[in-house]
XYZ file of C-alpha atoms in Angstrom:
637
model
C 44.145 66.489 8.389
C 46.346 69.681 9.707
C 49.354 69.814 8.011
C 52.495 70.921 10.448
C 55.073 71.954 7.996
C 57.183 72.319 10.987
C 58.771 75.481 10.338
C 61.452 76.986 12.861
C 60.508 80.249 14.050
C 62.655 83.376 14.060
C 64.321 85.572 11.464
C 64.306 83.534 7.956
C 68.269 83.827 7.790
C 68.561 81.929 11.038
C 65.881 79.589 10.567
C 68.160 76.584 9.289
C 70.791 77.176 11.666
C 68.677 77.431 14.322
C 66.847 74.250 13.614
C 69.841 72.312 13.069
C 70.779 73.005 16.752
C 67.633 72.363 18.340
C 66.774 68.980 16.392
C 68.087 65.299 18.261
C 71.069 63.608 17.370
C 71.828 60.280 16.796
C 74.944 59.748 18.911
C 77.819 58.564 16.165
C 78.332 55.330 17.845
C 74.758 54.736 17.673
C 74.348 55.282 14.035
C 75.283 52.039 13.112
C 72.064 50.768 14.673
C 69.782 52.276 12.036
C 69.080 51.346 8.443
C 67.653 53.742 5.772
C 66.479 52.624 2.612
C 67.321 55.314 -0.447
C 65.182 54.583 -3.394
C 66.414 56.208 -6.691
C 70.109 57.168 -7.499
C 70.209 60.204 -9.239
C 71.331 63.491 -7.847
C 69.251 63.401 -4.607
C 69.230 59.702 -4.062
C 73.281 58.790 -4.826
C 73.802 62.293 -2.350
C 71.636 61.074 0.183
C 72.797 57.520 0.125
C 76.561 58.409 0.032
C 76.096 61.222 2.943
C 74.340 58.850 5.135
C 76.908 55.692 4.569
C 79.328 58.558 5.569
C 77.603 59.427 8.658
C 77.579 55.924 9.715
C 74.434 54.498 9.071
C 73.408 51.159 7.172
C 72.120 52.323 3.721
C 70.044 50.170 1.559
C 70.217 51.803 -2.276
C 68.038 50.715 -4.796
C 68.285 51.535 -8.864
C 66.151 50.391 -11.572
C 69.132 50.744 -13.839
C 72.373 48.802 -13.911
C 73.957 51.723 -12.564
C 73.731 55.003 -10.692
C 75.613 56.565 -13.953
C 72.035 56.233 -15.834
C 70.400 58.334 -13.877
C 68.000 60.979 -15.754
C 69.903 63.731 -13.755
C 72.708 63.303 -16.607
C 70.446 65.122 -18.899
C 70.271 68.334 -16.934
C 72.760 70.551 -19.532
C 72.800 74.576 -18.203
C 74.059 74.573 -14.671
C 73.441 74.853 -11.292
C 72.524 77.863 -9.084
C 74.456 79.240 -6.239
C 74.728 82.710 -5.030
C 78.708 83.070 -4.824
C 78.619 86.557 -6.450
C 82.121 85.814 -8.144
C 80.861 88.318 -11.250
C 80.367 90.941 -8.659
C 77.182 92.117 -10.246
C 74.968 92.131 -6.803
C 73.858 88.884 -6.315
C 73.339 87.408 -2.398
C 71.270 84.646 -1.187
C 68.537 87.143 -0.349
C 68.292 87.761 -4.098
C 68.342 84.226 -5.282
C 65.764 83.611 -2.482
C 63.396 86.689 -3.896
C 64.082 85.466 -7.535
C 63.048 81.613 -6.669
C 60.047 82.896 -4.875
C 59.394 85.383 -7.257
C 59.680 82.994 -10.423
C 57.437 80.116 -8.689
C 54.884 82.842 -8.540
C 54.748 83.100 -4.924
C 53.316 79.498 -4.089
C 56.174 77.934 -2.468
C 57.240 78.189 1.328
C 59.601 81.055 2.287
C 61.114 79.133 4.993
C 62.285 76.141 2.315
C 63.126 78.560 -0.548
C 65.479 80.672 1.521
C 67.148 77.192 3.206
C 67.628 76.203 -0.536
C 69.232 79.539 -1.598
C 71.352 79.374 2.027
C 72.743 75.923 1.560
C 73.554 76.416 -2.475
C 76.944 77.676 -1.989
C 78.020 74.580 0.039
C 77.236 72.539 -3.241
C 79.773 74.308 -5.409
C 82.353 73.833 -2.806
C 81.305 69.660 -2.438
C 81.250 69.364 -5.982
C 84.704 71.064 -6.771
C 86.164 69.076 -4.086
C 85.052 65.882 -5.527
C 86.283 66.862 -8.847
C 83.582 68.050 -10.981
C 84.862 70.055 -13.865
C 83.145 73.509 -13.602
C 83.936 75.578 -16.737
C 86.242 78.140 -15.714
C 87.542 81.789 -16.990
C 90.749 82.370 -18.032
C 92.341 82.976 -14.931
C 91.199 79.766 -13.328
C 88.101 80.784 -11.597
C 84.545 79.579 -11.805
C 82.749 81.054 -14.286
C 79.238 81.837 -14.552
C 76.480 82.329 -16.937
C 72.942 83.704 -16.460
C 69.393 81.568 -16.853
C 66.157 83.120 -16.975
C 64.520 84.500 -14.114
C 67.350 86.285 -12.944
C 69.255 89.263 -14.018
C 72.716 88.021 -12.395
C 75.066 85.291 -13.279
C 75.280 82.640 -10.853
C 74.666 79.769 -12.756
C 77.950 77.274 -12.341
C 78.079 74.602 -15.451
C 80.170 72.363 -16.949
C 79.579 72.841 -20.712
C 76.741 71.501 -21.565
C 76.518 68.316 -19.624
C 76.306 69.873 -16.031
C 73.876 67.341 -14.579
C 76.294 64.446 -15.901
C 79.446 65.996 -14.263
C 77.582 66.412 -11.026
C 76.284 62.828 -10.897
C 79.760 61.347 -11.300
C 80.966 63.333 -8.504
C 77.500 61.974 -6.402
C 78.110 58.563 -7.845
C 81.894 58.544 -7.082
C 80.711 59.606 -3.342
C 78.229 56.731 -3.429
C 80.705 53.975 -4.672
C 83.332 54.925 -1.851
C 80.539 53.837 0.794
C 79.436 50.740 -1.295
C 83.240 49.831 -0.953
C 83.351 50.616 2.802
C 80.425 48.459 2.881
C 78.038 51.036 4.499
C 75.803 51.103 1.432
C 74.697 47.853 -0.187
C 73.480 48.482 -3.759
C 71.082 46.585 -5.045
C 70.805 47.391 -9.188
C 67.921 46.893 -11.505
C 65.427 46.683 -8.768
C 62.200 48.797 -9.041
C 60.317 49.573 -5.979
C 56.414 48.451 -6.530
C 54.883 49.130 -2.834
C 55.525 50.592 0.784
C 55.460 48.583 3.755
C 53.684 50.798 6.628
C 53.388 49.111 10.178
C 52.041 50.834 13.044
C 51.825 54.109 11.144
C 55.403 54.097 10.216
C 57.211 53.501 6.989
C 59.274 50.860 7.578
C 60.305 49.086 4.148
C 59.658 48.446 0.676
C 58.583 45.750 -1.795
C 60.601 45.866 -4.662
C 60.932 43.966 -8.083
C 64.480 42.429 -9.388
C 63.755 43.238 -12.993
C 65.921 40.762 -14.771
C 65.024 37.625 -12.578
C 61.418 38.569 -11.819
C 61.368 38.303 -8.232
C 59.919 39.988 -5.356
C 61.876 41.311 -2.644
C 61.248 42.664 0.650
C 63.721 45.461 2.372
C 63.074 46.579 5.934
C 64.623 49.381 7.439
C 63.892 52.275 10.459
C 63.156 54.857 7.324
C 62.699 54.765 3.774
C 63.769 57.903 1.382
C 62.112 58.443 -2.010
C 64.494 60.088 -4.581
C 62.801 58.854 -7.484
C 62.163 61.814 -9.637
C 59.085 63.579 -11.257
C 56.131 62.399 -13.077
C 56.341 64.247 -16.671
C 56.048 61.212 -18.481
C 52.247 61.046 -17.768
C 51.957 63.230 -20.647
C 54.059 60.199 -22.727
C 55.847 62.876 -24.930
C 58.194 64.744 -22.657
C 61.858 65.630 -22.220
C 62.144 63.142 -19.259
C 64.202 59.892 -19.965
C 61.680 56.816 -21.076
C 62.239 55.017 -17.625
C 61.464 57.941 -15.804
C 58.155 57.050 -13.727
C 55.546 57.548 -10.621
C 55.016 54.308 -9.402
C 57.166 54.772 -6.209
C 55.442 58.317 -5.180
C 52.047 56.319 -6.245
C 52.646 53.435 -3.921
C 53.347 55.951 -1.087
C 50.097 57.894 -1.887
C 47.799 55.134 -1.776
C 49.583 54.169 1.386
C 48.585 57.566 2.963
C 51.231 59.936 1.962
C 49.390 63.358 0.594
C 50.104 64.316 -2.774
C 50.871 68.288 -3.332
C 50.025 70.323 -6.031
C 50.085 68.022 -9.006
C 49.184 70.324 -11.507
C 52.393 72.525 -11.150
C 53.987 71.084 -14.178
C 56.786 72.963 -15.968
C 56.869 73.410 -19.979
C 60.212 73.940 -20.976
C 60.857 76.504 -24.060
C 63.836 75.348 -25.525
C 62.847 71.831 -27.015
C 63.764 70.127 -30.565
C 60.109 70.086 -31.815
C 58.446 66.901 -32.499
C 59.240 65.347 -35.694
C 56.145 62.947 -36.159
C 53.746 60.816 -34.370
C 56.246 57.993 -34.199
C 58.039 59.844 -31.758
C 58.144 58.556 -27.871
C 60.366 61.207 -26.589
C 61.258 64.971 -27.069
C 64.768 66.358 -26.680
C 65.850 69.272 -24.737
C 68.336 72.232 -25.839
C 69.358 73.750 -22.742
C 68.003 76.986 -21.521
C 71.901 78.059 -21.201
C 71.531 79.047 -24.721
C 69.177 81.442 -24.320
C 72.317 83.456 -23.149
C 73.619 84.209 -26.455
C 70.617 82.760 -28.783
C 68.056 85.199 -29.981
C 64.492 84.200 -30.272
C 62.374 85.287 -33.067
C 59.583 84.679 -35.408
C 58.881 86.210 -39.006
C 56.666 89.501 -38.777
C 54.587 87.969 -41.625
C 52.316 85.059 -40.872
C 52.975 81.908 -43.011
C 56.624 83.077 -44.052
C 58.488 79.848 -45.769
C 61.490 81.619 -46.809
C 65.022 80.383 -45.457
C 65.596 82.126 -42.026
C 68.972 83.659 -43.727
C 66.773 85.292 -46.449
C 64.717 87.342 -44.052
C 66.057 90.554 -43.343
C 66.232 91.747 -39.768
C 63.699 94.639 -40.320
C 60.882 91.434 -40.657
C 61.923 89.778 -37.829
C 60.111 89.599 -34.648
C 62.206 89.134 -31.562
C 59.252 89.124 -29.544
C 60.745 88.371 -26.054
C 63.257 91.237 -26.536
C 59.952 93.477 -27.502
C 57.791 92.485 -24.877
C 60.120 92.289 -21.469
C 62.978 94.478 -22.537
C 64.382 94.035 -18.886
C 65.159 89.975 -19.264
C 64.720 89.800 -22.883
C 65.318 85.903 -24.163
C 66.109 85.360 -20.356
C 62.704 85.255 -19.094
C 61.369 82.327 -16.853
C 60.162 79.183 -18.672
C 56.665 79.559 -18.382
C 56.811 82.994 -19.764
C 58.880 82.203 -22.581
C 56.798 79.064 -23.363
C 53.643 80.802 -23.484
C 54.776 83.434 -25.780
C 56.054 80.545 -28.104
C 52.865 78.975 -28.029
C 51.169 82.235 -28.920
C 53.130 82.964 -31.809
C 52.574 79.586 -33.423
C 48.795 79.899 -32.514
C 48.435 82.808 -34.033
C 50.054 81.818 -37.464
C 53.755 82.887 -37.165
C 55.607 79.615 -36.341
C 58.081 78.067 -38.407
C 59.561 74.952 -39.927
C 57.325 72.022 -41.320
C 54.822 71.897 -38.388
C 54.670 75.364 -37.968
C 54.867 74.354 -34.281
C 58.489 76.235 -33.735
C 60.162 79.415 -33.261
C 63.814 80.231 -34.135
C 66.612 80.258 -31.766
C 69.598 82.041 -33.609
C 73.273 82.499 -32.563
C 74.360 84.597 -35.712
C 74.776 87.682 -33.563
C 76.778 85.853 -31.048
C 79.002 84.194 -33.740
C 79.647 87.594 -35.356
C 80.602 89.082 -32.017
C 82.600 86.422 -30.390
C 83.367 84.123 -33.218
C 82.658 80.244 -33.949
C 85.335 79.163 -31.616
C 83.761 80.844 -28.546
C 80.620 79.226 -29.008
C 82.032 75.901 -29.264
C 83.756 76.315 -26.075
C 80.999 77.035 -24.248
C 77.888 74.956 -26.171
C 79.624 72.613 -28.255
C 78.159 69.425 -27.500
C 74.660 70.999 -27.771
C 75.261 72.116 -30.921
C 76.573 68.841 -32.275
C 73.332 67.162 -30.514
C 71.159 68.983 -32.349
C 72.941 68.817 -35.635
C 72.779 64.713 -34.814
C 69.028 64.665 -34.200
C 67.950 67.296 -37.371
C 70.954 66.952 -39.444
C 70.645 70.878 -39.782
C 74.040 72.624 -38.853
C 72.909 75.223 -35.895
C 76.008 77.317 -36.719
C 74.876 78.280 -40.085
C 71.227 78.456 -39.548
C 69.124 78.956 -36.273
C 67.735 76.059 -34.206
C 64.030 75.473 -34.391
C 62.346 75.020 -30.710
C 59.036 74.604 -29.147
C 58.124 74.113 -25.934
C 57.410 70.723 -24.187
C 56.812 69.002 -20.952
C 59.937 68.932 -18.805
C 59.692 68.770 -15.002
C 57.107 68.400 -12.173
C 56.969 70.844 -9.399
C 54.313 69.151 -7.600
C 55.176 65.777 -5.736
C 54.461 64.260 -2.201
C 53.834 66.702 0.527
C 56.808 67.062 2.815
C 57.363 69.513 6.184
C 60.425 71.660 6.505
C 62.937 68.135 7.654
C 61.424 66.502 4.252
C 59.185 63.856 5.944
C 56.018 63.010 4.069
C 52.840 62.607 6.026
C 53.642 59.025 6.657
C 56.440 59.341 10.127
C 59.467 57.704 8.554
C 59.194 58.371 5.091
C 61.224 60.955 3.541
C 60.942 62.315 0.122
C 63.399 64.678 -1.754
C 64.459 66.036 -4.964
C 61.954 66.205 -7.781
C 60.224 63.495 -6.026
C 58.396 66.128 -3.178
C 56.737 69.612 -3.943
C 58.396 71.829 -1.518
C 60.950 74.357 -3.133
C 59.706 75.613 -6.364
C 56.214 76.698 -6.225
C 54.195 76.940 -9.471
C 57.295 77.224 -12.005
C 60.987 76.186 -11.471
C 63.682 78.546 -12.576
C 66.434 77.080 -14.828
C 69.489 75.798 -13.050
C 67.381 75.131 -9.561
C 66.477 71.296 -9.887
C 70.101 70.046 -9.798
C 70.528 72.850 -6.521
C 67.837 71.267 -4.964
C 68.386 67.359 -5.474
C 71.914 67.998 -3.888
C 70.765 70.477 -1.160
C 68.499 68.095 -0.105
C 70.838 64.923 -0.315
C 73.934 66.307 1.085
C 72.876 68.989 3.313
C 69.609 68.350 4.594
C 68.254 65.127 4.854
C 71.389 63.997 6.743
C 70.644 66.282 9.440
C 66.659 66.111 9.567
C 66.257 62.047 9.427
C 68.512 61.838 12.667
C 65.830 64.098 14.341
C 63.608 61.247 13.650
C 65.259 58.080 14.322
C 66.574 59.689 17.587
C 63.049 59.954 18.702
C 60.591 57.693 17.212
C 60.107 53.904 18.738
C 60.548 51.028 16.407
C 59.469 47.364 16.870
C 61.184 44.380 15.446
C 60.271 43.804 12.037
C 60.258 40.521 10.004
C 59.685 39.544 6.572
C 56.580 37.686 8.365
C 54.658 40.551 9.757
C 51.324 41.147 8.905
C 52.050 44.351 7.187
C 54.993 43.109 4.969
C 52.914 40.171 3.698
C 49.845 42.488 2.921
C 51.945 44.658 0.751
C 53.621 41.774 -0.612
C 50.527 40.119 -1.384
C 49.202 43.180 -2.890
C 51.889 43.817 -5.071
C 51.706 40.093 -6.369
C 47.901 40.760 -7.005
C 48.865 43.799 -9.072
C 50.964 42.007 -11.196
C 48.377 39.186 -11.893
C 45.850 41.404 -12.843
C 47.830 43.111 -15.446
C 49.037 39.453 -16.839
C 45.223 38.210 -16.590
C 43.649 40.972 -19.071
C 45.246 39.539 -22.190
C 43.558 42.140 -24.250
C 44.524 43.469 -27.703
C 46.198 47.000 -26.984
C 49.681 47.081 -26.211
C 50.396 49.263 -22.728
C 52.490 51.958 -25.209
C 49.079 52.551 -27.158
C 47.451 53.565 -23.817
C 50.242 55.696 -22.836
C 50.103 57.396 -25.887
C 46.276 57.545 -25.664
C 46.724 59.077 -22.449
C 49.538 61.618 -23.364
C 46.983 63.325 -26.352
C 44.400 63.899 -23.425
C 46.970 65.070 -21.225
C 48.727 67.540 -23.872
C 45.426 68.565 -25.243
C 43.390 69.343 -22.200
C 45.932 69.782 -19.456
C 48.933 71.045 -21.089
C 50.222 75.113 -21.673
C 46.415 76.007 -21.614
C 43.796 74.960 -19.243
C 40.194 75.722 -19.247
C 37.221 74.779 -16.913
C 35.547 73.050 -19.592
C 38.867 70.734 -21.296
C 39.951 69.775 -17.926
C 36.193 68.525 -17.346
C 36.326 66.522 -20.398
C 39.958 65.251 -19.597
C 38.890 63.596 -16.362
C 35.740 61.796 -17.966
C 38.191 60.814 -20.939
C 41.148 59.797 -18.478
C 38.698 57.507 -16.295
C 37.425 55.957 -19.634
C 40.823 55.167 -21.124
C 41.731 53.878 -17.616
C 38.851 51.425 -17.541
C 39.805 50.315 -21.238
C 43.035 49.527 -20.354
C 41.838 47.058 -17.515
C 39.833 45.656 -20.498
C 41.901 45.416 -23.213
C 45.584 45.994 -22.379
C 47.893 42.906 -23.453
C 51.008 42.259 -21.383
C 53.058 39.552 -23.009
C 55.511 37.276 -20.886
C 55.414 36.385 -17.558
C 55.904 37.595 -13.967
C 58.847 35.405 -12.906
C 61.459 36.537 -15.480
C 62.827 39.372 -17.477
C 59.822 41.451 -18.302
C 59.636 44.857 -19.712
C 56.087 44.879 -21.223
C 55.063 44.430 -17.518
C 57.376 47.331 -16.185
C 55.947 49.589 -18.350
C 52.190 48.019 -18.037
C 52.256 48.735 -14.285
C 54.001 52.331 -14.564
C 51.452 53.355 -16.983
C 48.472 51.911 -14.923
C 49.541 54.397 -12.589
C 49.529 57.174 -14.826
C 46.279 56.624 -16.079
C 45.410 57.194 -12.115
C 47.777 60.644 -11.563
C 46.831 61.634 -14.743
C 43.737 62.233 -13.191
C 44.795 63.705 -9.971
C 46.674 66.227 -11.814
C 43.563 67.572 -13.850
C 41.078 67.406 -10.846
C 43.964 69.796 -9.066
C 44.007 72.107 -12.292
C 40.261 72.010 -12.267
C 39.952 73.143 -8.728
C 42.317 75.821 -8.762
C 40.912 78.715 -10.449
C 43.281 80.794 -10.620
C 46.810 81.020 -13.012
C 50.183 80.811 -11.400
C 53.363 80.186 -13.094
C 53.033 76.809 -15.182
C 49.482 76.199 -14.434
C 47.863 78.574 -17.057
C 44.107 78.940 -16.798
C 43.027 81.061 -19.789
C 39.737 82.153 -17.869
C 42.178 83.646 -15.285
C 45.003 86.014 -16.903
C 45.540 90.027 -17.269
C 45.352 92.387 -20.080
C 48.986 91.187 -21.247
C 47.913 87.871 -21.383
C 50.339 86.981 -18.121
C 49.457 84.556 -15.547
C 46.656 86.410 -12.924
C 46.800 84.666 -9.708
C 43.957 84.702 -6.810
C 46.231 85.278 -3.721
C 43.172 85.363 -1.353
C 41.692 82.292 -2.244
C 44.656 79.908 -3.407
C 47.594 81.092 -1.476
C 47.829 77.315 -0.044
C 49.629 73.878 -1.093
C 46.858 71.711 -2.362
C 47.515 68.187 -0.779
C 45.603 65.800 -1.607
C 44.667 62.286 -0.121
C 43.942 59.033 -1.395
C 40.392 57.790 -0.539
C 40.149 54.485 -1.758
C 39.598 53.224 -5.276
C 37.293 55.041 -7.617
C 36.529 57.675 -4.972
C 37.262 61.232 -5.267
C 40.325 62.210 -3.553
C 40.431 64.288 -0.457
C 41.754 67.939 -0.534
C 43.972 69.302 2.242
C 45.559 72.770 2.585
C 48.370 74.378 3.713
C 48.287 78.059 3.733
C 51.309 79.788 2.535
C 52.119 83.288 4.717
C 54.578 85.501 3.232
C 56.491 87.712 5.901
C 59.532 88.718 3.725
C 58.711 88.949 -0.015
C 55.090 90.312 -0.502
C 53.378 88.895 -3.659
C 52.515 90.740 -6.444
C 51.685 90.503 -9.970
C 54.952 89.079 -11.689
C 56.596 91.628 -14.180
C 59.574 90.661 -15.974
C 59.534 93.922 -18.044
């Protein structure tokens, strides 16, 4: 398969504007003739459904929660990037483009990344108009702060709850279209299969999670905005309900899965407290603006942090990276924290933590100043740990947080299945091998508000559509396949719970496919995952039935998909004999312990195709070319 990214020609700063002019349009009076399904109601999905409804399309919106307000987007804390240059510190569209491409270790498309930077300023204007309460300076102007991988202040924020406030803005826009009748909203539905007819994505099969009924939704195009797959690792900062089922069903219907091994480890997570824990909690990266990260210089130093003198502390990020200090990118900060703990300098009961200390900032600016910027984050830390971070340093440790991989999409955000669009974290497109902080919200809203509404029109205006009915062969096949999967899960009647298998998978993934990877452990991981998957289908116990509310059945289906996706993730990591961003192969590192890329052999997008059950997936490659930023060894010193 030849992967055509459909990147427009011309100077990079004009590609998007030229492309918007050249693509076909759907006449305003004809938009009502087309129906689009949007699966997912987080920032990407809610903004896309609202925008498409506003344009005049008929939209079907599905959410597996009872309300879009519960989407995992609310968990984003620190902010959203845009190169407004309000602080007059030298920011620009090109600088944001450069920082993002470099931060992703040169494993993303230049054209996509530049477009993301280009439209990001519009997002801020849109959200301010919606009433999003961004932080403001004393004079009333929008405030900014810095994030990792940048030396300018470009991150707009709403205290420590930016994702929640942005989602409320998108939700209000979506609610308006629901009230206007342009969006039909279906809560508590989970997509379980994609309907492909004559090579086109024409609908989905979903399960009513309350009543258990299987439902068919038909349309002219399908948009997946279902988030990432970090819960493959069991312990992650993602909501427990976050899953990969929608994109995995699309993958098995013919959509390519790109760069699955590019997973992000976030350095600022509250450490795991015990084996009983099923989820981890993130402390916003914004805290690294004013908190200083350190460990004792003496191994195994068990003294209270307040009793350790300044001269006996190692502020290792400031020592190793004087230019960026505590604001190095996430992959760099995570590796250094792991390195410190592996070498015996970890703190806390498990010794798998480092300190994030605000004493200097409090002494310099006062406790009230810290409370105004980060108060809710400090309160959250106190509720979880019963420790007061105003008086004693936070303890943090890296955790799985975000996935840069996802379904392959072209410049128009369309997958390899015509009519199937993938937006937000569900696609692979904009971050490369590592995501800079405050870029997830930026991509989700850019895709939903300002990119997809243009590009989907080009497809609808040019494609031919045959009438579709529930009795069609493709519909019946997808529905029957869904029923068969459910029946197979319920028929096993083994002895182990779905969560037991999920936890076992998570241990394999974290130990072998986590922060550090090597050929031996990846090879072993693949064998272990295959064996665990076989055991799952022999011994899983899914209680209840198919035709009622059954959360165990929901979980079992998602975990079955994780058991397949985990193998693909490990295979992708094994084939990529280089280190880049969040993919750190221990065999490929510089003398300083940094990621060592191989641009001659691996400057491409690895897009995997499904070959059938039990068969090795097929690798397709999209070469990456760099006309504007020459790839070089990343340095944040």
